[in-house]
Coordinates of C-alpha atoms in Angstrom, one line a residue:
Chain A
X20 CA 193.0 313.8 128.7
X21 CA 189.5 312.3 128.5
X22 CA 187.5 310.6 131.2
X23 CA 188.6 307.2 130.0
X24 CA 191.8 307.8 131.9
X25 CA 193.3 304.7 133.3
X26 CA 193.2 304.5 137.1
X27 CA 196.4 305.4 138.7
X28 CA 197.6 303.3 141.6
X29 CA 200.0 304.4 144.3
X30 CA 201.1 301.2 146.0
X31 CA 204.8 301.0 145.0
X32 CA 205.7 304.6 145.4
X33 CA 203.1 305.4 148.0
X34 CA 203.8 305.9 151.7
X35 CA 205.5 303.0 153.4
X36 CA 204.5 303.9 156.9
X37 CA 204.9 307.0 159.0
X38 CA 207.1 304.9 161.3
X39 CA 210.4 303.7 159.9
X40 CA 210.4 300.0 159.1
X41 CA 207.1 299.6 160.9
X42 CA 205.6 297.1 158.4
X43 CA 208.8 295.1 158.6
X44 CA 208.7 295.1 162.4
X45 CA 205.1 294.1 162.5
X46 CA 205.5 291.3 160.0
X47 CA 208.5 289.8 161.7
X48 CA 206.3 289.2 164.7
X49 CA 203.9 287.0 162.6
X50 CA 204.2 283.3 162.0
X51 CA 205.7 282.1 158.7
X52 CA 202.5 280.2 157.9
X53 CA 200.5 283.3 158.4
X54 CA 202.7 285.4 156.1
X55 CA 202.6 282.7 153.4
X56 CA 198.9 282.4 153.6
X57 CA 198.5 286.1 153.0
X58 CA 200.8 285.9 150.1
X59 CA 199.0 283.0 148.6
X60 CA 195.7 284.7 149.1
X61 CA 197.0 287.9 147.4
X62 CA 197.7 286.0 144.2
X63 CA 201.0 287.9 143.7
X64 CA 203.0 286.8 140.7
X65 CA 206.6 287.7 140.1
X66 CA 207.1 291.2 138.6
X67 CA 210.2 290.4 136.5
X68 CA 208.1 289.2 133.6
X69 CA 207.8 285.4 133.9
X70 CA 205.0 285.7 136.5
X71 CA 205.7 282.7 138.8
X72 CA 203.5 282.8 141.9
X73 CA 205.7 284.3 144.7
X74 CA 204.1 282.4 147.5
X75 CA 204.9 279.0 145.9
X76 CA 208.5 280.0 145.3
X77 CA 208.9 281.0 148.9
X78 CA 207.2 277.9 150.1
X79 CA 209.5 275.7 148.1
X80 CA 212.6 277.4 149.5
X81 CA 211.2 277.3 153.0
X82 CA 210.5 273.6 152.7
X83 CA 214.0 272.7 151.4
X84 CA 216.1 271.8 154.4
X85 CA 219.5 273.6 154.5
X86 CA 221.6 275.5 157.0
X87 CA 222.4 278.0 154.4
X88 CA 219.8 279.8 152.3
X89 CA 219.9 283.1 150.4
X90 CA 217.5 285.8 149.3
X91 CA 218.5 287.7 146.2
X92 CA 216.9 290.8 144.7
X93 CA 217.3 290.8 141.0
X94 CA 218.1 294.4 140.0
X95 CA 219.8 293.5 136.8
X96 CA 217.2 295.4 134.9
X97 CA 218.4 295.2 131.3
X98 CA 215.4 294.6 129.1
X99 CA 215.1 297.3 126.5
X100 CA 212.4 299.7 127.5
X101 CA 212.5 298.9 131.2
X102 CA 213.7 301.4 133.8
X103 CA 211.2 300.9 136.7
X104 CA 213.6 299.1 139.1
X105 CA 216.0 302.0 139.0
X106 CA 213.2 304.3 140.0
X107 CA 212.0 301.9 142.8
X108 CA 215.5 301.6 144.2
X109 CA 215.9 305.4 144.1
X110 CA 212.6 306.3 145.6
X111 CA 211.6 303.5 148.0
X112 CA 214.7 301.4 148.8
X113 CA 213.5 300.7 152.3
X114 CA 210.5 298.8 150.9
X115 CA 212.9 296.6 148.9
X116 CA 215.1 295.8 151.9
X117 CA 212.0 295.1 154.0
X118 CA 210.5 292.7 151.4
X119 CA 213.9 290.9 151.3
X120 CA 214.0 290.6 155.1
X121 CA 210.5 289.2 155.3
X122 CA 211.5 286.6 152.7
X123 CA 214.6 285.9 154.8
X124 CA 212.4 285.2 157.8
X125 CA 210.0 283.0 155.9
X126 CA 212.5 280.8 154.2
X127 CA 215.1 280.8 157.0
X128 CA 217.8 282.6 155.1
X129 CA 220.7 284.3 156.8
X130 CA 221.7 286.7 154.1
X131 CA 220.4 288.8 151.3
X132 CA 222.0 290.2 148.1
X133 CA 221.0 292.9 145.7
X134 CA 222.5 292.2 142.3
X135 CA 222.6 295.7 140.7
X136 CA 223.4 296.1 137.0
X137 CA 226.7 297.8 136.3
X138 CA 224.9 300.5 134.4
X139 CA 223.3 301.6 137.7
X140 CA 226.6 301.9 139.6
X141 CA 225.8 305.6 140.2
X142 CA 223.1 304.4 142.6
X143 CA 225.6 302.7 144.9
X144 CA 226.5 305.6 147.3
X145 CA 222.9 306.4 148.1
X146 CA 221.9 302.7 148.4
X147 CA 224.7 302.0 150.7
X148 CA 223.7 304.9 153.0
X149 CA 220.1 303.5 153.0
X150 CA 221.5 300.0 153.8
X151 CA 223.4 301.3 156.8
X152 CA 220.2 302.7 158.2
X153 CA 218.4 299.5 157.5
X154 CA 221.1 297.4 159.3
X155 CA 220.9 299.7 162.3
X156 CA 217.2 299.2 162.5
X157 CA 217.5 295.5 162.1
X158 CA 220.0 295.2 165.0
X159 CA 217.6 297.2 167.1
X160 CA 214.8 294.8 166.2
X161 CA 217.1 291.9 167.1
X162 CA 216.7 290.3 163.7
X163 CA 219.9 289.7 161.9
X164 CA 219.6 289.8 158.2
X165 CA 222.4 291.6 156.5
X166 CA 222.0 292.7 152.9
X167 CA 224.9 293.3 150.5
X168 CA 225.0 294.9 147.1
X169 CA 226.8 293.0 144.3
X170 CA 227.5 295.0 141.1
X171 CA 227.1 293.5 137.7
X172 CA 229.4 294.4 134.8
X173 CA 227.2 295.0 131.7
X174 CA 225.8 291.7 130.7
X175 CA 222.0 291.4 129.9
X176 CA 222.0 287.7 130.3
X177 CA 222.9 288.0 134.0
X178 CA 219.2 289.0 134.6
X179 CA 218.5 285.3 134.0
X180 CA 218.5 283.9 137.5
X181 CA 220.9 281.1 137.1
X182 CA 223.3 283.2 135.1
X183 CA 223.1 285.8 137.9
X184 CA 224.2 283.1 140.4
X185 CA 227.1 282.2 138.2
X186 CA 228.1 285.8 137.9
X187 CA 227.9 286.3 141.7
X188 CA 230.1 283.2 142.1
X189 CA 232.7 284.8 139.9
X190 CA 232.1 282.9 136.7
X191 CA 230.9 283.8 133.2
X192 CA 227.2 284.6 133.2
X193 CA 226.1 281.5 131.5
X194 CA 222.7 280.1 132.5
X195 CA 222.5 276.7 134.1
X196 CA 220.3 273.7 133.3
X197 CA 217.0 273.7 135.0
X198 CA 215.9 271.7 137.0
X199 CA 217.3 272.0 139.7
X200 CA 215.5 275.3 140.3
X201 CA 217.0 278.0 142.6
X202 CA 214.7 277.1 145.5
X203 CA 216.7 273.9 145.8
X204 CA 220.0 274.7 144.1
X205 CA 220.6 278.4 143.8
X206 CA 223.5 280.7 144.8
X207 CA 226.4 278.6 145.9
X208 CA 224.3 275.5 145.4
X209 CA 222.0 276.5 148.3
X210 CA 218.3 277.1 148.4
X211 CA 217.7 280.6 147.1
X212 CA 214.7 282.8 146.5
X213 CA 215.4 285.3 143.7
X214 CA 212.7 287.9 143.0
X215 CA 212.4 291.0 141.0
X216 CA 212.8 294.4 142.9
X217 CA 209.2 295.2 142.4
X218 CA 208.0 291.8 143.7
X219 CA 209.7 292.5 147.1
X220 CA 207.9 295.9 147.3
X221 CA 204.6 294.2 146.5
X222 CA 205.1 291.8 149.4
X223 CA 205.6 294.7 151.8
X224 CA 202.4 296.4 150.5
X225 CA 200.5 293.2 150.9
X226 CA 201.7 292.8 154.5
X227 CA 200.7 296.4 155.1
X228 CA 197.3 296.5 153.4
X229 CA 196.3 292.8 153.6
X230 CA 195.7 290.5 150.7
X231 CA 192.0 291.5 150.2
X232 CA 192.8 295.1 149.4
X233 CA 195.6 294.1 147.1
X234 CA 193.3 291.7 145.2
X235 CA 190.8 294.5 144.6
X236 CA 193.3 295.7 142.0
X237 CA 193.7 293.9 138.7
X238 CA 191.9 290.8 137.4
X239 CA 191.7 287.2 138.6
X240 CA 194.7 286.1 136.6
X241 CA 196.7 289.3 137.2
X242 CA 196.3 290.6 140.7
X243 CA 197.5 293.9 141.9
X244 CA 199.1 296.8 140.1
X245 CA 202.3 297.0 138.1
X246 CA 204.9 299.7 137.5
X247 CA 205.1 300.3 133.7
X248 CA 208.0 301.9 131.9
X249 CA 206.5 303.9 129.1
X250 CA 208.8 305.0 126.2
X251 CA 209.1 305.5 122.5
X252 CA 206.6 307.7 120.5
X253 CA 204.6 309.1 123.4
X254 CA 204.2 312.6 124.6
X255 CA 204.4 311.4 128.2
X256 CA 207.2 308.9 128.6
X257 CA 208.0 307.8 132.2
X258 CA 207.0 305.5 135.0
X259 CA 203.3 304.8 135.7
X260 CA 201.8 302.4 138.2
X261 CA 198.6 301.0 136.7
X262 CA 196.2 298.1 137.4
X263 CA 197.0 294.9 135.6
X264 CA 194.6 293.4 133.1
X265 CA 193.9 296.6 131.2
X266 CA 193.1 296.6 127.5
X267 CA 195.9 297.7 125.3
X268 CA 193.6 300.1 123.5
X269 CA 193.0 302.1 126.6
X270 CA 196.7 302.2 127.2
X271 CA 197.3 303.6 123.7
X272 CA 194.5 306.1 124.0
X273 CA 196.2 307.5 127.0
X274 CA 199.9 307.2 126.2
X275 CA 200.0 307.2 122.4
X276 CA 200.6 310.2 120.2
X277 CA 197.5 309.6 118.1
X278 CA 199.4 307.8 115.4
X279 CA 200.5 304.6 117.3
X280 CA 201.1 301.8 114.8
X281 CA 202.5 299.2 117.2
X282 CA 203.3 298.6 120.9
X283 CA 206.1 296.4 122.0
X284 CA 204.9 294.8 125.2
X285 CA 207.6 293.3 127.5
X286 CA 210.7 294.7 125.7
X287 CA 212.8 293.1 123.0
X288 CA 212.0 289.7 124.5
X289 CA 208.3 290.4 124.5
X290 CA 205.6 290.8 121.8
X291 CA 204.9 293.4 119.2
X292 CA 201.2 294.1 119.0
X293 CA 200.0 295.9 115.8
X294 CA 197.2 298.5 115.8
X295 CA 194.5 296.1 114.5
X296 CA 195.0 294.0 117.6
X297 CA 194.9 296.8 120.2
X298 CA 191.2 296.2 121.2
X299 CA 191.6 292.4 121.8
X300 CA 194.9 292.5 123.7
X301 CA 194.9 292.5 127.4
X302 CA 198.1 293.5 129.4
X303 CA 198.5 290.8 132.0
X304 CA 199.3 287.2 132.6
X305 CA 196.0 286.2 130.8
X306 CA 197.0 288.2 127.7
X307 CA 200.4 289.6 126.9
X308 CA 202.6 289.6 130.0
X309 CA 205.2 292.3 130.6
X310 CA 207.9 293.0 133.1
X311 CA 206.8 296.6 132.6
X312 CA 208.3 297.6 129.3
X313 CA 205.9 299.4 127.0
X314 CA 207.4 300.9 123.9
X315 CA 205.2 302.7 121.5
X316 CA 206.0 303.2 117.8
X317 CA 204.1 305.5 115.5
X318 CA 203.7 305.3 111.7
X319 CA 207.0 307.1 111.0
X320 CA 208.9 304.1 112.3
X321 CA 210.2 301.3 110.2
X322 CA 209.5 298.0 111.9
X323 CA 212.3 296.5 110.0
X324 CA 214.7 298.9 111.8
X325 CA 213.0 298.1 115.1
X326 CA 213.5 294.3 114.5
X327 CA 217.0 294.8 113.3
X328 CA 217.9 296.7 116.4
X329 CA 216.4 293.9 118.7
X330 CA 218.3 291.2 116.8
X331 CA 221.6 293.1 117.1
X332 CA 220.9 293.4 120.8
X333 CA 220.2 289.6 121.2
X334 CA 223.2 288.7 119.0
X335 CA 225.5 290.7 121.3
X336 CA 223.9 289.7 124.5
X337 CA 223.6 286.0 123.8
X338 CA 226.1 284.2 126.2
X339 CA 227.1 282.0 123.3
X340 CA 226.8 278.8 125.4
X341 CA 224.1 277.0 123.3
X342 CA 224.1 276.8 119.6
X343 CA 220.4 277.6 118.9
X344 CA 220.8 281.0 120.5
X345 CA 224.4 281.8 119.5
X346 CA 223.9 280.9 115.8
X347 CA 220.2 281.5 115.6
X348 CA 220.4 285.2 116.6
X349 CA 223.1 285.8 114.0
X350 CA 221.2 284.0 111.3
X351 CA 218.0 285.8 112.0
X352 CA 219.7 289.2 111.7
X353 CA 221.6 288.2 108.6
X354 CA 218.4 286.7 107.2
X355 CA 216.3 289.8 107.4
X356 CA 219.1 291.9 106.0
X357 CA 219.4 289.6 103.0
X358 CA 215.6 289.7 102.4
X359 CA 215.6 293.5 102.6
X360 CA 218.5 293.8 100.2
X361 CA 216.9 291.4 97.8
X362 CA 219.6 288.7 98.1
X363 CA 217.0 286.3 99.4
X364 CA 213.4 285.9 98.3
X365 CA 210.6 287.0 100.6
X366 CA 209.7 283.4 101.2
X367 CA 212.9 283.1 103.1
X368 CA 211.1 284.9 105.9
X369 CA 209.1 281.8 106.5
X370 CA 212.2 279.8 107.0
X371 CA 213.5 282.4 109.4
X372 CA 210.2 282.1 111.3
X373 CA 210.8 278.4 111.6
X374 CA 214.3 279.0 112.9
X375 CA 212.9 281.3 115.5
X376 CA 210.3 278.7 116.5
X377 CA 213.0 276.0 116.9
X378 CA 215.0 278.4 119.0
X379 CA 212.0 278.6 121.3
X380 CA 212.1 274.9 122.0
X381 CA 215.8 274.2 121.8
X382 CA 217.6 277.2 123.4
X383 CA 218.8 276.7 126.9
X384 CA 217.4 279.7 128.6
X385 CA 214.8 282.5 128.4
X386 CA 217.0 284.7 126.1
X387 CA 217.1 282.3 123.2
X388 CA 213.6 281.1 123.8
X389 CA 212.1 284.5 123.7
X390 CA 213.7 285.9 120.5
X391 CA 210.9 284.3 118.6
X392 CA 208.3 286.4 120.5
X393 CA 209.4 289.7 118.9
X394 CA 210.7 288.1 115.7
X395 CA 207.6 286.3 114.8
X396 CA 205.2 289.0 115.9
X397 CA 207.0 291.6 113.9
X398 CA 207.6 289.5 110.8
X399 CA 204.0 288.2 110.8
X400 CA 202.3 291.5 111.4
X401 CA 204.6 293.8 109.3
X402 CA 205.8 291.4 106.6
X403 CA 205.6 294.1 103.9
X404 CA 208.0 296.3 105.8
X405 CA 210.5 293.5 106.0
X406 CA 210.6 293.1 102.2
X407 CA 210.1 296.6 100.7
Chain B
X15 CA 256.6 295.4 143.6
X16 CA 255.2 297.4 140.7
X17 CA 252.2 299.8 141.1
X18 CA 250.0 297.2 139.4
X19 CA 251.0 294.4 141.8
X20 CA 250.3 296.8 144.7
X21 CA 246.8 297.5 143.2
X22 CA 246.0 293.8 142.9
X23 CA 247.4 293.0 146.4
X24 CA 245.2 295.8 147.9
X25 CA 242.1 294.5 146.0
X26 CA 242.7 290.9 147.1
X27 CA 243.1 292.2 150.7
X28 CA 239.8 293.9 150.4
X29 CA 237.8 291.2 148.7
X30 CA 239.5 288.0 149.7
X31 CA 240.7 285.1 147.7
X32 CA 237.4 283.2 147.1
X33 CA 236.2 282.8 143.6
X34 CA 233.3 285.2 144.5
X35 CA 236.0 287.9 144.9
X36 CA 237.1 287.6 141.2
X37 CA 234.6 290.0 139.7
X38 CA 234.9 292.6 142.4
X39 CA 238.7 292.5 142.0
X40 CA 238.4 292.8 138.2
X41 CA 236.0 295.7 138.7
X42 CA 238.5 297.3 141.0
X43 CA 241.2 297.1 138.4
X44 CA 239.0 298.7 135.8
X45 CA 238.0 301.4 138.2
X46 CA 241.6 302.4 138.7
X47 CA 243.1 302.0 135.2
X48 CA 240.1 301.4 132.9
X49 CA 241.2 298.1 131.6
X50 CA 242.7 294.7 132.7
X51 CA 246.0 293.8 131.1
X52 CA 247.3 290.3 130.6
X53 CA 249.8 290.8 133.4
X54 CA 247.0 291.8 135.7
X55 CA 245.0 288.7 134.9
X56 CA 248.0 286.4 135.5
X57 CA 248.7 288.2 138.8
X58 CA 245.1 287.9 139.9
X59 CA 245.1 284.2 138.9
X60 CA 248.1 283.6 141.1
X61 CA 246.6 285.4 144.1
X62 CA 243.3 283.5 143.8
X63 CA 244.9 280.2 142.9
X64 CA 243.1 280.0 139.6
X65 CA 244.4 279.4 136.1
X66 CA 245.0 282.5 134.0
X67 CA 242.5 281.1 131.5
X68 CA 239.7 281.1 134.1
X69 CA 240.4 284.7 134.9
X70 CA 240.5 285.6 131.2
X71 CA 237.3 283.6 130.6
X72 CA 235.4 285.6 133.3
X73 CA 236.8 289.0 132.4
X74 CA 236.1 288.7 128.6
X75 CA 232.5 287.8 129.3
X76 CA 231.5 291.2 130.7
X77 CA 231.4 294.2 128.5
X78 CA 232.4 296.6 131.3
X79 CA 235.5 294.6 132.1
X80 CA 237.6 295.7 129.2
X81 CA 240.8 293.7 128.5
X82 CA 241.8 296.3 125.9
X83 CA 243.2 299.7 127.0
X84 CA 240.6 302.4 127.2
X85 CA 240.8 306.2 127.9
X86 CA 240.4 307.9 131.2
X87 CA 236.8 308.7 130.4
X88 CA 234.9 306.0 128.7
X89 CA 231.8 307.3 126.9
X90 CA 229.1 304.7 126.3
X91 CA 226.3 305.8 124.1
X92 CA 223.1 303.8 124.3
X93 CA 222.2 302.3 120.9
X94 CA 219.1 300.4 121.8
X95 CA 215.8 301.1 120.1
X96 CA 214.3 304.2 121.9
X97 CA 217.6 306.0 122.1
X98 CA 218.2 305.1 118.5
X99 CA 214.8 306.5 117.5
X100 CA 215.4 309.7 119.4
X101 CA 218.6 310.7 117.8
X102 CA 221.5 308.6 119.0
X103 CA 223.2 309.1 115.6
X104 CA 223.5 312.8 116.1
X105 CA 225.0 312.3 119.5
X106 CA 227.6 309.9 118.2
X107 CA 228.4 312.3 115.3
X108 CA 228.8 315.2 117.7
X109 CA 231.2 313.3 119.9
X110 CA 233.1 311.9 116.9
X111 CA 233.6 315.4 115.5
X112 CA 234.6 316.9 118.9
X113 CA 237.1 314.1 119.8
X114 CA 238.1 313.2 116.3
X115 CA 237.7 309.5 116.9
X116 CA 235.2 306.9 115.6
X117 CA 233.1 304.5 117.7
X118 CA 235.4 301.9 119.3
X119 CA 238.5 304.2 119.3
X120 CA 240.4 306.1 122.0
X121 CA 241.9 309.6 121.6
X122 CA 245.7 309.6 121.1
X123 CA 246.1 311.3 124.5
X124 CA 244.3 308.3 126.1
X125 CA 241.7 310.6 127.7
X126 CA 238.5 309.5 125.9
X127 CA 237.1 306.3 124.5
X128 CA 233.9 306.2 122.5
X129 CA 231.8 303.1 122.6
X130 CA 228.2 302.1 121.9
X131 CA 226.4 300.0 124.4
X132 CA 223.1 298.2 124.9
X133 CA 220.1 299.6 126.9
X134 CA 221.2 301.8 129.8
X135 CA 217.7 302.0 131.3
X136 CA 216.9 305.6 130.4
X137 CA 214.5 304.9 127.6
X138 CA 212.1 307.6 128.7
X139 CA 214.8 310.2 128.6
X140 CA 216.8 309.1 125.6
X141 CA 219.2 309.5 124.0
X142 CA 221.4 308.6 126.9
X143 CA 225.0 307.9 127.6
X144 CA 227.4 307.0 130.4
X145 CA 230.7 308.7 131.0
X146 CA 232.4 306.2 133.2
X147 CA 229.6 305.4 135.7
X148 CA 227.8 308.8 135.4
X149 CA 224.6 308.9 133.3
X150 CA 223.6 311.8 131.0
X151 CA 220.2 311.8 129.5
X152 CA 217.9 313.9 127.3
X153 CA 220.9 314.5 125.0
X154 CA 220.9 316.9 122.1
X155 CA 223.7 318.2 119.9
X156 CA 224.1 321.2 122.1
X157 CA 223.9 319.4 125.4
X158 CA 226.4 316.8 124.5
X159 CA 228.7 319.5 123.1
X160 CA 228.6 321.2 126.5
X161 CA 229.2 318.0 128.4
X162 CA 232.2 316.9 126.4
X163 CA 233.7 320.5 126.5
X164 CA 233.3 320.4 130.2
X165 CA 235.2 317.1 130.5
X166 CA 237.9 318.4 128.1
X167 CA 238.3 321.5 130.2
X168 CA 238.8 319.4 133.3
X169 CA 241.7 317.4 131.8

């Protein structure tokens, strides 16, 4: 590969510490204000995709008075093209537990949960073994913060935080209205911090390295590094930890197969960027955000098939609770099929775009709201492929 | 007490009678017999002091909590975009030919069910599938042939 190679980072999978749970032990001795200050200074934003500032989330939960509070690690990784959380939980589970325990101390929670997607059930035995070691160390440190694993049962929507609470409480995974937000009304109606797996690991690394060193990575809007899940038409699919704020062009130069026609950034719920926009697109919160999913498509792929696959996915995974999403996803899929078959004129695509846009403002949760991202970006940029 | 009632009693004993126990109990039933029958749901409702409709509502929401009988080995082939691009169809065809069933069906001896599923999180090693909870990745016609033969020989 050429000298333009993107800088590799080794925060997430790098060494935790030579002493087991040392960062955790050291951090537990610090004051909550001190920890929050470091987090604020680091500029860390949530790594699940939405990018909410972690320090603010923790602060809100810390400030809400309640005897019962919870910390939840969202490991319901279901976005197409994402597989980084599985890798993190397999390779550095201790960092995840430590991040959760630090959060527990800061907000005053008594208990943590990891909501693990059903598809990752095979990770359970090893994770449980690791948890036993963690619990042992915690009792030695005299800090009681038990963590339990809750297993999902194959529903993408449960990655949505309020649907995840519903699922943990034994109900259908249907998202709640917001507000109230989880920091005031979360699991069991109690103040809850729910973060992505990677976010907790980042917290630990900020505690270890200090916010200044963390900030050296990335750009002013997107601090730090990110674990990317690279798949599709690439000779080197896999997990890569890279700096945020990189131009998509550089990414394609390194991971593409020389014939990349489009990159889907952020999974099926994200945006499809066509070749002509590679130079101007930045990967990060200032440009196109991603929870880590990067899928490359080369010129042999039909973008119609790609979009059809996404829509089928959304149609099946919609919880069906709100009409815009339940009916909208079906109509979008049927609509592009009708245009392709010639049953509808190509102008019908504009009506479908309008439908997608109205789903964006009327759907109850992120699933229905984000269908328009991929739909509009694919139909707009690859209109010919939708028709002929 | 029937074997089913025993199973549910044991699960209730393990997970408790709070609503939070419902999904773990349903998962336990699926783990043992691969699906949740109407009788199971009524029984669970009684134990947890819920209406049968509430149990049914929760169970039918989750794709892994089947309320229809499935085989001993449930094969779930990922059909999401990158697995689809990398030859999911061949994998399905191979399994269909070997087991003589179509997607959505169970073999007459009740040993295998073949289903398609959404993203399994193995996009970099697709095509991928689960057999019960075990993942298999980087599938080819030959590899899937070997895997299924292996399962058949274990019956």
